[in-house]
PDB file of C-alpha atoms in Angstrom:
ATOM      1  CA  UNK A 677       9.776 -37.438 -18.826  1.00  0.00           C
ATOM      2  CA  UNK A 678       6.223 -38.240 -17.836  1.00  0.00           C
ATOM      3  CA  UNK A 679       5.138 -41.576 -16.379  1.00  0.00           C
ATOM      4  CA  UNK A 680       1.787 -43.283 -15.746  1.00  0.00           C
ATOM      5  CA  UNK A 681       1.408 -46.609 -13.914  1.00  0.00           C
ATOM      6  CA  UNK A 682      -0.936 -49.431 -14.941  1.00  0.00           C
ATOM      7  CA  UNK A 683      -3.695 -49.967 -13.814  1.00  0.00           C
ATOM      8  CA  UNK A 684      -4.147 -46.919 -11.556  1.00  0.00           C
ATOM      9  CA  UNK A 685      -3.661 -44.303 -14.268  1.00  0.00           C
ATOM     10  CA  UNK A 686      -5.346 -46.284 -17.048  1.00  0.00           C
ATOM     11  CA  UNK A 687      -6.016 -49.742 -18.395  1.00  0.00           C
ATOM     12  CA  UNK A 688      -5.169 -49.214 -22.055  1.00  0.00           C
ATOM     13  CA  UNK A 689      -2.001 -48.167 -23.824  1.00  0.00           C
ATOM     14  CA  UNK A 690      -3.802 -45.089 -25.147  1.00  0.00           C
ATOM     15  CA  UNK A 691      -4.935 -43.997 -21.668  1.00  0.00           C
ATOM     16  CA  UNK A 692      -1.485 -44.557 -20.174  1.00  0.00           C
ATOM     17  CA  UNK A 693       0.223 -42.622 -22.959  1.00  0.00           C
ATOM     18  CA  UNK A 694      -2.319 -39.802 -22.659  1.00  0.00           C
ATOM     19  CA  UNK A 695      -1.761 -39.462 -18.913  1.00  0.00           C
ATOM     20  CA  UNK A 696       2.025 -39.736 -19.048  1.00  0.00           C
ATOM     21  CA  UNK A 697       2.006 -37.029 -21.718  1.00  0.00           C
ATOM     22  CA  UNK A 698      -0.206 -34.882 -19.482  1.00  0.00           C
ATOM     23  CA  UNK A 699       2.202 -35.309 -16.555  1.00  0.00           C
ATOM     24  CA  UNK A 700       5.121 -34.345 -18.816  1.00  0.00           C
ATOM     25  CA  UNK A 701       3.333 -31.248 -20.113  1.00  0.00           C
ATOM     26  CA  UNK A 702       2.597 -29.970 -16.617  1.00  0.00           C
ATOM     27  CA  UNK A 703       6.043 -30.628 -15.169  1.00  0.00           C
ATOM     28  CA  UNK A 704       7.630 -28.796 -18.129  1.00  0.00           C
ATOM     29  CA  UNK A 705       5.404 -25.784 -17.479  1.00  0.00           C
ATOM     30  CA  UNK A 706       6.498 -25.718 -13.832  1.00  0.00           C
ATOM     31  CA  UNK A 707      10.137 -26.819 -13.875  1.00  0.00           C
ATOM     32  CA  UNK A 708      12.133 -28.090 -16.850  1.00  0.00           C
ATOM     33  CA  UNK A 709      14.442 -31.086 -16.508  1.00  0.00           C
ATOM     34  CA  UNK A 710      12.284 -33.002 -14.024  1.00  0.00           C
ATOM     35  CA  UNK A 711      10.333 -36.237 -14.309  1.00  0.00           C
ATOM     36  CA  UNK A 712       6.693 -36.503 -13.266  1.00  0.00           C
ATOM     37  CA  UNK A 713       4.419 -39.374 -12.287  1.00  0.00           C
ATOM     38  CA  UNK A 714       0.731 -39.052 -13.183  1.00  0.00           C
ATOM     39  CA  UNK A 715      -1.137 -38.633  -9.890  1.00  0.00           C
ATOM     40  CA  UNK A 716      -4.630 -38.341  -8.443  1.00  0.00           C
ATOM     41  CA  UNK A 717      -4.141 -34.575  -8.531  1.00  0.00           C
ATOM     42  CA  UNK A 718      -3.417 -34.785 -12.254  1.00  0.00           C
ATOM     43  CA  UNK A 719      -6.546 -36.914 -12.765  1.00  0.00           C
ATOM     44  CA  UNK A 720      -8.692 -34.316 -10.997  1.00  0.00           C
ATOM     45  CA  UNK A 721      -7.134 -31.552 -13.050  1.00  0.00           C
ATOM     46  CA  UNK A 722      -7.541 -33.355 -16.362  1.00  0.00           C
ATOM     47  CA  UNK A 723     -11.222 -34.059 -15.662  1.00  0.00           C
ATOM     48  CA  UNK A 724     -11.779 -30.390 -14.804  1.00  0.00           C
ATOM     49  CA  UNK A 725      -9.986 -29.188 -17.932  1.00  0.00           C
ATOM     50  CA  UNK A 726     -11.970 -31.528 -20.151  1.00  0.00           C
ATOM     51  CA  UNK A 727     -15.253 -30.383 -18.605  1.00  0.00           C
ATOM     52  CA  UNK A 728     -14.233 -26.783 -19.326  1.00  0.00           C
ATOM     53  CA  UNK A 729     -13.262 -27.661 -22.888  1.00  0.00           C
ATOM     54  CA  UNK A 730     -16.606 -29.414 -23.473  1.00  0.00           C
ATOM     55  CA  UNK A 731     -18.512 -26.414 -22.091  1.00  0.00           C
ATOM     56  CA  UNK A 732     -16.499 -24.026 -24.270  1.00  0.00           C
ATOM     57  CA  UNK A 733     -17.211 -26.052 -27.394  1.00  0.00           C
ATOM     58  CA  UNK A 734     -20.938 -25.868 -26.650  1.00  0.00           C
ATOM     59  CA  UNK A 735     -20.926 -22.233 -25.515  1.00  0.00           C
ATOM     60  CA  UNK A 736     -22.950 -19.364 -26.954  1.00  0.00           C
ATOM     61  CA  UNK A 737     -20.250 -16.752 -26.424  1.00  0.00           C
ATOM     62  CA  UNK A 738     -22.462 -13.741 -27.126  1.00  0.00           C
ATOM     63  CA  UNK A 739     -24.880 -14.884 -24.420  1.00  0.00           C
ATOM     64  CA  UNK A 740     -22.461 -16.345 -21.858  1.00  0.00           C
ATOM     65  CA  UNK A 741     -19.511 -13.930 -21.949  1.00  0.00           C
ATOM     66  CA  UNK A 742     -19.719 -10.587 -20.173  1.00  0.00           C
ATOM     67  CA  UNK A 743     -17.254  -7.807 -19.510  1.00  0.00           C
ATOM     68  CA  UNK A 744     -16.389  -6.084 -16.257  1.00  0.00           C
ATOM     69  CA  UNK A 745     -14.511  -2.798 -16.030  1.00  0.00           C
ATOM     70  CA  UNK A 746     -11.794  -1.840 -13.539  1.00  0.00           C
ATOM     71  CA  UNK A 747     -10.560   1.752 -13.200  1.00  0.00           C
ATOM     72  CA  UNK A 748      -6.986   2.861 -13.826  1.00  0.00           C
ATOM     73  CA  UNK A 749      -6.407   6.072 -11.887  1.00  0.00           C
ATOM     74  CA  UNK A 750      -4.177   9.087 -12.492  1.00  0.00           C
ATOM     75  CA  UNK A 751      -2.238   9.590  -9.251  1.00  0.00           C
ATOM     76  CA  UNK A 752      -1.917  13.361  -9.586  1.00  0.00           C
ATOM     77  CA  UNK A 753      -5.640  14.101  -9.954  1.00  0.00           C
ATOM     78  CA  UNK A 754      -7.009  10.819  -8.511  1.00  0.00           C
ATOM     79  CA  UNK A 755      -9.372  10.636 -11.480  1.00  0.00           C
ATOM     80  CA  UNK A 756     -10.039   7.563 -13.580  1.00  0.00           C
ATOM     81  CA  UNK A 757      -8.364   7.779 -16.981  1.00  0.00           C
ATOM     82  CA  UNK A 758      -8.961   4.282 -18.333  1.00  0.00           C
ATOM     83  CA  UNK A 759     -11.238   1.297 -17.788  1.00  0.00           C
ATOM     84  CA  UNK A 760      -9.596  -2.089 -18.223  1.00  0.00           C
ATOM     85  CA  UNK A 761     -11.936  -4.612 -19.841  1.00  0.00           C
ATOM     86  CA  UNK A 762     -11.932  -7.949 -18.005  1.00  0.00           C
ATOM     87  CA  UNK A 763     -13.630 -11.114 -19.276  1.00  0.00           C
ATOM     88  CA  UNK A 764     -16.255 -13.040 -17.317  1.00  0.00           C
ATOM     89  CA  UNK A 765     -17.724 -16.374 -18.416  1.00  0.00           C
ATOM     90  CA  UNK A 766     -20.886 -17.724 -16.834  1.00  0.00           C
ATOM     91  CA  UNK A 767     -21.290 -21.273 -18.151  1.00  0.00           C
ATOM     92  CA  UNK A 768     -24.743 -22.885 -17.805  1.00  0.00           C
ATOM     93  CA  UNK A 769     -22.989 -26.176 -17.035  1.00  0.00           C
ATOM     94  CA  UNK A 770     -20.096 -25.011 -14.839  1.00  0.00           C
ATOM     95  CA  UNK A 771     -21.084 -21.635 -13.407  1.00  0.00           C
ATOM     96  CA  UNK A 772     -18.468 -18.876 -13.199  1.00  0.00           C
ATOM     97  CA  UNK A 773     -15.143 -19.858 -14.784  1.00  0.00           C
ATOM     98  CA  UNK A 774     -12.163 -17.488 -14.236  1.00  0.00           C
ATOM     99  CA  UNK A 775     -10.448 -16.018 -17.322  1.00  0.00           C
ATOM    100  CA  UNK A 776      -7.054 -17.460 -16.371  1.00  0.00           C
ATOM    101  CA  UNK A 777      -8.708 -20.879 -16.804  1.00  0.00           C
ATOM    102  CA  UNK A 778     -10.976 -20.463 -19.819  1.00  0.00           C
ATOM    103  CA  UNK A 779      -8.771 -18.214 -21.997  1.00  0.00           C
ATOM    104  CA  UNK A 780      -5.917 -20.797 -22.241  1.00  0.00           C
ATOM    105  CA  UNK A 781      -8.530 -23.510 -22.860  1.00  0.00           C
ATOM    106  CA  UNK A 782     -10.077 -21.454 -25.673  1.00  0.00           C
ATOM    107  CA  UNK A 783      -6.604 -21.045 -27.178  1.00  0.00           C
ATOM    108  CA  UNK A 784      -5.981 -24.802 -27.053  1.00  0.00           C
ATOM    109  CA  UNK A 785      -9.311 -25.476 -28.769  1.00  0.00           C
ATOM    110  CA  UNK A 786      -8.902 -22.846 -31.475  1.00  0.00           C
ATOM    111  CA  UNK A 787     -11.874 -20.871 -30.107  1.00  0.00           C
ATOM    112  CA  UNK A 788     -10.019 -17.798 -28.898  1.00  0.00           C
ATOM    113  CA  UNK A 789     -10.870 -15.695 -31.959  1.00  0.00           C
ATOM    114  CA  UNK A 790     -14.599 -16.152 -31.296  1.00  0.00           C
ATOM    115  CA  UNK A 791     -14.067 -15.265 -27.626  1.00  0.00           C
ATOM    116  CA  UNK A 792     -12.106 -12.137 -28.546  1.00  0.00           C
ATOM    117  CA  UNK A 793     -14.718 -11.053 -31.089  1.00  0.00           C
ATOM    118  CA  UNK A 794     -17.564 -11.368 -28.577  1.00  0.00           C
ATOM    119  CA  UNK A 795     -15.663  -9.500 -25.854  1.00  0.00           C
ATOM    120  CA  UNK A 796     -14.415  -6.740 -28.159  1.00  0.00           C
ATOM    121  CA  UNK A 797     -17.940  -6.076 -29.397  1.00  0.00           C
ATOM    122  CA  UNK A 798     -19.100  -5.598 -25.805  1.00  0.00           C
ATOM    123  CA  UNK A 799     -16.052  -3.444 -25.054  1.00  0.00           C
ATOM    124  CA  UNK A 800     -16.897  -1.062 -27.903  1.00  0.00           C
ATOM    125  CA  UNK A 801     -20.521  -0.946 -26.725  1.00  0.00           C
ATOM    126  CA  UNK A 802     -19.257   0.078 -23.275  1.00  0.00           C
ATOM    127  CA  UNK A 803     -16.914   2.678 -24.742  1.00  0.00           C
ATOM    128  CA  UNK A 804     -19.893   4.399 -26.369  1.00  0.00           C
ATOM    129  CA  UNK A 805     -21.464   4.825 -22.901  1.00  0.00           C
ATOM    130  CA  UNK A 806     -18.320   6.200 -21.244  1.00  0.00           C
ATOM    131  CA  UNK A 807     -17.390   9.901 -21.225  1.00  0.00           C
ATOM    132  CA  UNK A 808     -15.192  11.003 -24.121  1.00  0.00           C
ATOM    133  CA  UNK A 809     -12.181  11.574 -21.870  1.00  0.00           C
ATOM    134  CA  UNK A 810     -12.006   7.918 -20.816  1.00  0.00           C
ATOM    135  CA  UNK A 811     -10.131   5.195 -22.654  1.00  0.00           C
ATOM    136  CA  UNK A 812     -10.643   1.454 -22.500  1.00  0.00           C
ATOM    137  CA  UNK A 813      -7.848  -1.097 -22.291  1.00  0.00           C
ATOM    138  CA  UNK A 814      -8.518  -4.472 -23.929  1.00  0.00           C
ATOM    139  CA  UNK A 815      -6.482  -7.630 -23.283  1.00  0.00           C
ATOM    140  CA  UNK A 816      -5.180  -9.637 -26.235  1.00  0.00           C
ATOM    141  CA  UNK A 817      -4.024 -13.240 -25.917  1.00  0.00           C
ATOM    142  CA  UNK A 818      -0.841 -14.742 -27.314  1.00  0.00           C
ATOM    143  CA  UNK A 819      -2.858 -16.134 -30.221  1.00  0.00           C
ATOM    144  CA  UNK A 820      -4.699 -12.864 -30.894  1.00  0.00           C
ATOM    145  CA  UNK A 821      -1.621 -10.742 -31.457  1.00  0.00           C
ATOM    146  CA  UNK A 822      -0.084 -13.130 -34.009  1.00  0.00           C
ATOM    147  CA  UNK A 823      -3.344 -13.858 -35.857  1.00  0.00           C
ATOM    148  CA  UNK A 824      -3.763 -11.736 -39.021  1.00  0.00           C
ATOM    149  CA  UNK A 825      -7.492 -12.574 -38.988  1.00  0.00           C
ATOM    150  CA  UNK A 826      -7.938 -11.300 -35.428  1.00  0.00           C
ATOM    151  CA  UNK A 827      -5.944  -8.118 -36.068  1.00  0.00           C
ATOM    152  CA  UNK A 828      -7.989  -7.509 -39.238  1.00  0.00           C
ATOM    153  CA  UNK A 829     -11.206  -8.013 -37.237  1.00  0.00           C
ATOM    154  CA  UNK A 830     -10.125  -5.478 -34.605  1.00  0.00           C
ATOM    155  CA  UNK A 831      -9.139  -2.892 -37.217  1.00  0.00           C
ATOM    156  CA  UNK A 832     -12.364  -3.388 -39.171  1.00  0.00           C
ATOM    157  CA  UNK A 833     -14.564  -3.076 -36.070  1.00  0.00           C
ATOM    158  CA  UNK A 834     -12.826   0.136 -35.039  1.00  0.00           C
ATOM    159  CA  UNK A 835     -13.388   1.614 -38.494  1.00  0.00           C
ATOM    160  CA  UNK A 836     -16.931   0.270 -38.894  1.00  0.00           C
ATOM    161  CA  UNK A 837     -18.086   1.746 -35.595  1.00  0.00           C
ATOM    162  CA  UNK A 838     -16.308   5.041 -36.081  1.00  0.00           C
ATOM    163  CA  UNK A 839     -14.433   4.678 -32.800  1.00  0.00           C
ATOM    164  CA  UNK A 840     -11.544   7.044 -32.128  1.00  0.00           C
ATOM    165  CA  UNK A 841      -8.437   4.798 -31.946  1.00  0.00           C
ATOM    166  CA  UNK A 842      -6.978   7.226 -29.399  1.00  0.00           C
ATOM    167  CA  UNK A 843      -9.551   5.914 -26.897  1.00  0.00           C
ATOM    168  CA  UNK A 844      -8.347   2.324 -27.271  1.00  0.00           C
ATOM    169  CA  UNK A 845      -5.347   0.581 -25.782  1.00  0.00           C
ATOM    170  CA  UNK A 846      -4.464  -3.083 -26.112  1.00  0.00           C
ATOM    171  CA  UNK A 847      -2.697  -5.032 -23.364  1.00  0.00           C
ATOM    172  CA  UNK A 848      -0.296  -7.921 -23.947  1.00  0.00           C
ATOM    173  CA  UNK A 849       1.770  -9.912 -21.478  1.00  0.00           C
ATOM    174  CA  UNK A 850       5.496 -10.468 -21.928  1.00  0.00           C
ATOM    175  CA  UNK A 851       4.860 -14.214 -22.019  1.00  0.00           C
ATOM    176  CA  UNK A 852       2.365 -13.813 -24.870  1.00  0.00           C
ATOM    177  CA  UNK A 853       4.859 -11.806 -26.909  1.00  0.00           C
ATOM    178  CA  UNK A 854       7.544 -14.459 -26.607  1.00  0.00           C
ATOM    179  CA  UNK A 855       5.376 -17.086 -28.337  1.00  0.00           C
ATOM    180  CA  UNK A 856       6.338 -15.473 -31.665  1.00  0.00           C
ATOM    181  CA  UNK A 857       8.162 -12.232 -30.982  1.00  0.00           C
ATOM    182  CA  UNK A 858       8.576 -10.992 -34.559  1.00  0.00           C
ATOM    183  CA  UNK A 859       5.008 -11.743 -35.624  1.00  0.00           C
ATOM    184  CA  UNK A 860       3.671 -10.161 -32.426  1.00  0.00           C
ATOM    185  CA  UNK A 861       5.523  -6.939 -33.254  1.00  0.00           C
ATOM    186  CA  UNK A 862       3.807  -6.883 -36.668  1.00  0.00           C
ATOM    187  CA  UNK A 863       0.379  -7.083 -35.005  1.00  0.00           C
ATOM    188  CA  UNK A 864       1.300  -4.448 -32.428  1.00  0.00           C
ATOM    189  CA  UNK A 865       2.466  -2.047 -35.126  1.00  0.00           C
ATOM    190  CA  UNK A 866      -0.725  -2.467 -37.137  1.00  0.00           C
ATOM    191  CA  UNK A 867      -2.799  -1.435 -34.127  1.00  0.00           C
ATOM    192  CA  UNK A 868      -0.436   1.352 -33.151  1.00  0.00           C
ATOM    193  CA  UNK A 869      -0.273   2.735 -36.704  1.00  0.00           C
ATOM    194  CA  UNK A 870      -3.970   3.676 -36.623  1.00  0.00           C
ATOM    195  CA  UNK A 871      -3.536   5.444 -33.273  1.00  0.00           C
ATOM    196  CA  UNK A 872      -4.272   2.777 -30.644  1.00  0.00           C
ATOM    197  CA  UNK A 873      -2.062   2.496 -27.579  1.00  0.00           C
ATOM    198  CA  UNK A 874      -0.093  -0.650 -26.727  1.00  0.00           C
ATOM    199  CA  UNK A 875       0.502  -1.688 -23.115  1.00  0.00           C
ATOM    200  CA  UNK A 876       2.965  -4.323 -21.896  1.00  0.00           C
ATOM    201  CA  UNK A 877       1.205  -6.118 -19.028  1.00  0.00           C
ATOM    202  CA  UNK A 878       2.693  -7.970 -16.014  1.00  0.00           C
ATOM    203  CA  UNK A 879       5.974  -6.134 -16.590  1.00  0.00           C
ATOM    204  CA  UNK A 880       8.930  -7.475 -14.633  1.00  0.00           C
ATOM    205  CA  UNK A 881       7.812 -11.104 -14.530  1.00  0.00           C
ATOM    206  CA  UNK A 882       9.208 -12.265 -17.867  1.00  0.00           C
ATOM    207  CA  UNK A 883      11.957 -11.149 -20.206  1.00  0.00           C
ATOM    208  CA  UNK A 884      12.268  -7.465 -19.355  1.00  0.00           C
ATOM    209  CA  UNK A 885      15.486  -5.824 -20.425  1.00  0.00           C
ATOM    210  CA  UNK A 886      16.518  -2.533 -21.931  1.00  0.00           C
ATOM    211  CA  UNK A 887      17.307  -4.037 -25.340  1.00  0.00           C
ATOM    212  CA  UNK A 888      14.063  -6.030 -25.336  1.00  0.00           C
ATOM    213  CA  UNK A 889      11.922  -3.027 -24.486  1.00  0.00           C
ATOM    214  CA  UNK A 890      13.568  -0.864 -27.135  1.00  0.00           C
ATOM    215  CA  UNK A 891      12.356  -3.259 -29.830  1.00  0.00           C
ATOM    216  CA  UNK A 892       8.735  -3.193 -28.720  1.00  0.00           C
ATOM    217  CA  UNK A 893       6.248  -0.662 -30.133  1.00  0.00           C
ATOM    218  CA  UNK A 894       4.706   0.018 -26.712  1.00  0.00           C
ATOM    219  CA  UNK A 895       3.463   3.211 -25.079  1.00  0.00           C
ATOM    220  CA  UNK A 896       3.022   2.051 -21.516  1.00  0.00           C
ATOM    221  CA  UNK A 897       3.973  -0.741 -19.127  1.00  0.00           C
ATOM    222  CA  UNK A 898       1.942  -2.198 -16.281  1.00  0.00           C
ATOM    223  CA  UNK A 899       4.194  -3.155 -13.388  1.00  0.00           C
ATOM    224  CA  UNK A 900       3.208  -6.531 -11.973  1.00  0.00           C
ATOM    225  CA  UNK A 901       1.462  -6.660  -8.600  1.00  0.00           C
ATOM    226  CA  UNK A 902       4.254  -8.837  -7.171  1.00  0.00           C
ATOM    227  CA  UNK A 903       6.407  -5.699  -6.812  1.00  0.00           C
ATOM    228  CA  UNK A 904       4.028  -4.088  -4.307  1.00  0.00           C
ATOM    229  CA  UNK A 905       3.575  -7.100  -2.035  1.00  0.00           C
ATOM    230  CA  UNK A 906       5.749  -5.263   0.488  1.00  0.00           C
ATOM    231  CA  UNK A 907       6.392  -1.534   0.738  1.00  0.00           C
ATOM    232  CA  UNK A 908      10.088  -1.560   1.559  1.00  0.00           C
ATOM    233  CA  UNK A 909      13.395  -3.295   0.925  1.00  0.00           C
ATOM    234  CA  UNK A 910      13.995  -5.017  -2.394  1.00  0.00           C
ATOM    235  CA  UNK A 911      10.464  -4.399  -3.723  1.00  0.00           C
ATOM    236  CA  UNK A 912      10.900  -0.653  -3.307  1.00  0.00           C
ATOM    237  CA  UNK A 913      14.307  -0.811  -4.986  1.00  0.00           C
ATOM    238  CA  UNK A 914      12.883  -2.798  -7.903  1.00  0.00           C
ATOM    239  CA  UNK A 915      10.001  -0.356  -8.322  1.00  0.00           C
ATOM    240  CA  UNK A 916      12.472   2.534  -8.393  1.00  0.00           C
ATOM    241  CA  UNK A 917      14.639   0.711 -10.953  1.00  0.00           C
ATOM    242  CA  UNK A 918      11.659  -0.060 -13.205  1.00  0.00           C
ATOM    243  CA  UNK A 919      10.533   3.569 -13.017  1.00  0.00           C
ATOM    244  CA  UNK A 920      14.034   4.686 -14.035  1.00  0.00           C
ATOM    245  CA  UNK A 921      14.058   2.256 -16.962  1.00  0.00           C
ATOM    246  CA  UNK A 922      10.670   3.470 -18.184  1.00  0.00           C
ATOM    247  CA  UNK A 923      11.708   7.114 -17.860  1.00  0.00           C
ATOM    248  CA  UNK A 924      14.798   6.378 -19.937  1.00  0.00           C
ATOM    249  CA  UNK A 925      12.596   4.902 -22.680  1.00  0.00           C
ATOM    250  CA  UNK A 926       9.883   7.595 -22.335  1.00  0.00           C
ATOM    251  CA  UNK A 927       7.266   5.013 -21.377  1.00  0.00           C
ATOM    252  CA  UNK A 928       4.290   5.664 -19.116  1.00  0.00           C
ATOM    253  CA  UNK A 929       3.828   3.334 -16.135  1.00  0.00           C
ATOM    254  CA  UNK A 930       0.859   1.830 -14.318  1.00  0.00           C
ATOM    255  CA  UNK A 931       1.334  -0.156 -11.112  1.00  0.00           C
ATOM    256  CA  UNK A 932      -1.108  -3.031 -10.583  1.00  0.00           C
ATOM    257  CA  UNK A 933      -2.305  -4.607  -7.364  1.00  0.00           C
ATOM    258  CA  UNK A 934      -2.743  -1.507  -5.190  1.00  0.00           C
ATOM    259  CA  UNK A 935      -4.782  -2.704  -2.217  1.00  0.00           C
ATOM    260  CA  UNK A 936      -3.655  -0.502   0.675  1.00  0.00           C
ATOM    261  CA  UNK A 937      -2.994   3.214   1.278  1.00  0.00           C
ATOM    262  CA  UNK A 938       0.639   2.326   2.108  1.00  0.00           C
ATOM    263  CA  UNK A 939       1.119   0.757  -1.326  1.00  0.00           C
ATOM    264  CA  UNK A 940      -0.471   3.764  -2.982  1.00  0.00           C
ATOM    265  CA  UNK A 941       1.756   6.178  -1.077  1.00  0.00           C
ATOM    266  CA  UNK A 942       4.832   4.152  -2.059  1.00  0.00           C
ATOM    267  CA  UNK A 943       4.160   4.278  -5.806  1.00  0.00           C
ATOM    268  CA  UNK A 944       3.272   7.975  -5.632  1.00  0.00           C
ATOM    269  CA  UNK A 945       6.491   8.729  -3.752  1.00  0.00           C
ATOM    270  CA  UNK A 946       8.480   7.004  -6.512  1.00  0.00           C
ATOM    271  CA  UNK A 947       6.881   9.177  -9.175  1.00  0.00           C
ATOM    272  CA  UNK A 948       4.539   6.676 -10.814  1.00  0.00           C
ATOM    273  CA  UNK A 949       1.741   8.309 -12.771  1.00  0.00           C
ATOM    274  CA  UNK A 950      -1.067   5.749 -12.676  1.00  0.00           C
ATOM    275  CA  UNK A 951      -2.240   2.841 -10.553  1.00  0.00           C
ATOM    276  CA  UNK A 952      -4.855   0.119 -10.483  1.00  0.00           C
ATOM    277  CA  UNK A 953      -6.118  -2.209  -7.782  1.00  0.00           C
ATOM    278  CA  UNK A 954      -8.921  -3.050  -5.384  1.00  0.00           C
ATOM    279  CA  UNK A 955      -8.212   0.033  -3.262  1.00  0.00           C
ATOM    280  CA  UNK A 956      -9.072   2.221  -6.243  1.00  0.00           C
ATOM    281  CA  UNK A 957     -11.869   0.108  -7.672  1.00  0.00           C
ATOM    282  CA  UNK A 958     -12.840  -3.511  -8.212  1.00  0.00           C
ATOM    283  CA  UNK A 959     -13.911  -4.943 -11.574  1.00  0.00           C
ATOM    284  CA  UNK A 960     -17.663  -4.397 -11.990  1.00  0.00           C
ATOM    285  CA  UNK A 961     -20.304  -4.422 -14.728  1.00  0.00           C
ATOM    286  CA  UNK A 962     -20.718  -1.230 -16.763  1.00  0.00           C
ATOM    287  CA  UNK A 963     -23.807   0.026 -14.912  1.00  0.00           C
ATOM    288  CA  UNK A 964     -22.054  -0.342 -11.556  1.00  0.00           C
ATOM    289  CA  UNK A 965     -18.863   1.218 -12.937  1.00  0.00           C
ATOM    290  CA  UNK A 966     -20.767   4.337 -14.008  1.00  0.00           C
ATOM    291  CA  UNK A 967     -22.761   4.461 -10.771  1.00  0.00           C
ATOM    292  CA  UNK A 968     -19.654   4.153  -8.587  1.00  0.00           C
ATOM    293  CA  UNK A 969     -18.006   7.027 -10.416  1.00  0.00           C
ATOM    294  CA  UNK A 970     -21.036   9.238  -9.850  1.00  0.00           C
ATOM    295  CA  UNK A 971     -23.240  11.186 -12.230  1.00  0.00           C
ATOM    296  CA  UNK A 972     -20.463  13.671 -12.912  1.00  0.00           C
ATOM    297  CA  UNK A 973     -17.269  11.741 -13.529  1.00  0.00           C
ATOM    298  CA  UNK A 974     -15.170  14.865 -13.134  1.00  0.00           C
ATOM    299  CA  UNK A 975     -16.286  15.041  -9.504  1.00  0.00           C
ATOM    300  CA  UNK A 976     -15.452  11.470  -8.506  1.00  0.00           C
ATOM    301  CA  UNK A 977     -13.930  11.009  -5.078  1.00  0.00           C
ATOM    302  CA  UNK A 978     -11.845   8.302  -3.459  1.00  0.00           C
ATOM    303  CA  UNK A 979     -12.574   9.442   0.094  1.00  0.00           C
ATOM    304  CA  UNK A 980     -14.503   6.216   0.681  1.00  0.00           C
ATOM    305  CA  UNK A 981     -11.259   4.231   0.526  1.00  0.00           C
ATOM    306  CA  UNK A 982      -9.354   6.510   2.832  1.00  0.00           C
ATOM    307  CA  UNK A 983      -7.437   8.555   0.275  1.00  0.00           C
ATOM    308  CA  UNK A 984      -8.742  12.019   1.130  1.00  0.00           C
ATOM    309  CA  UNK A 985      -5.523  12.926   2.891  1.00  0.00           C
ATOM    310  CA  UNK A 986      -3.243  11.972  -0.007  1.00  0.00           C
TER     311      UNK A 986
END
C-alpha cells in the first residue's frame, strides 16, 4: 500500500489520499508487493510531473515538437539503410523535455494522438527529402497501436501523401504491446497489410519467447542496448542466442547502443546485419543528418569514427 503522513505530506484528507496513491503507484511500477511512504523525493517528482502536464496541455505541438534522425547502418556495406525518427520537445516554459518523460505524460492526459500526428507529419516531410533507398522508422506508443483513430490517421496520411509504404517502418516496444496484446496485433496487421514494416523495439527486456514472437506480425527486432554493455561472457552468449532465435523465425535484427568499435566488432562477428548507436551516428536534425552523410549518400564513410579497418 501507499502511505502519507499528516501534516508533512498534506493537511487535508484529499491531499493525503492523493499523495498516498502516488506513492502506491510508483512502488507498484518498481516492485510489486511492497509498501511505500510518500517522501520529499515523491513531492519533488509530483511537482515536476504536474509542471510537465500543464505545459503539455498548453503546448502548440506543431510549433514546439521537432524530430531528430538517427542512422541505422547495414554492417556489410556500412551504409545507412534507415533513419529512426526521434521526438524532441522544446517547451517555452520548461525548455527541453526528454521523450521518455513527455510521451508517458501525453498518454496520461489523452494528448498522445495529437503528439503522434504532429511528429508523423514532420517524419513524412523528412522522408520526402531523403534518397529513395532510405527508409524511416517511426515509434508508436502503447496507446497509438491500440487506437483505431490513430491507425486510421497513419493510413490516411500515407495514402494522401502518396508515400511508398515500403519506405516506412513502425517501432513498438514489448511493454507497449502487452497493454492490450490482441488489439495491438490488429493495429500492427493493418499497417503491415499495406506494406509497412513492423519492428519490435527493446527486444529482450520484456516478454520475449519463441511462442510470443511467432504470434507477432513483425519483420525485425531491435536488440536492447543492455546486451552490449560488455563484449564477453553472458552478454555475448545472450546476443548469440537472440540471433539464433531470430534466424529461426526469419526475422531481421538490429542491435542498439553501439558506442565502441569493440561492440561493433562483436555484433558483426555474431552475424548481425544492422546496428545503431552513437558510434555510427547521433540523433540530429534533418539538415545535419543529410550534411553528415555527405552530398552523395552512396559514398558515405565511417572512417571518422575509426571503422575504416573493419
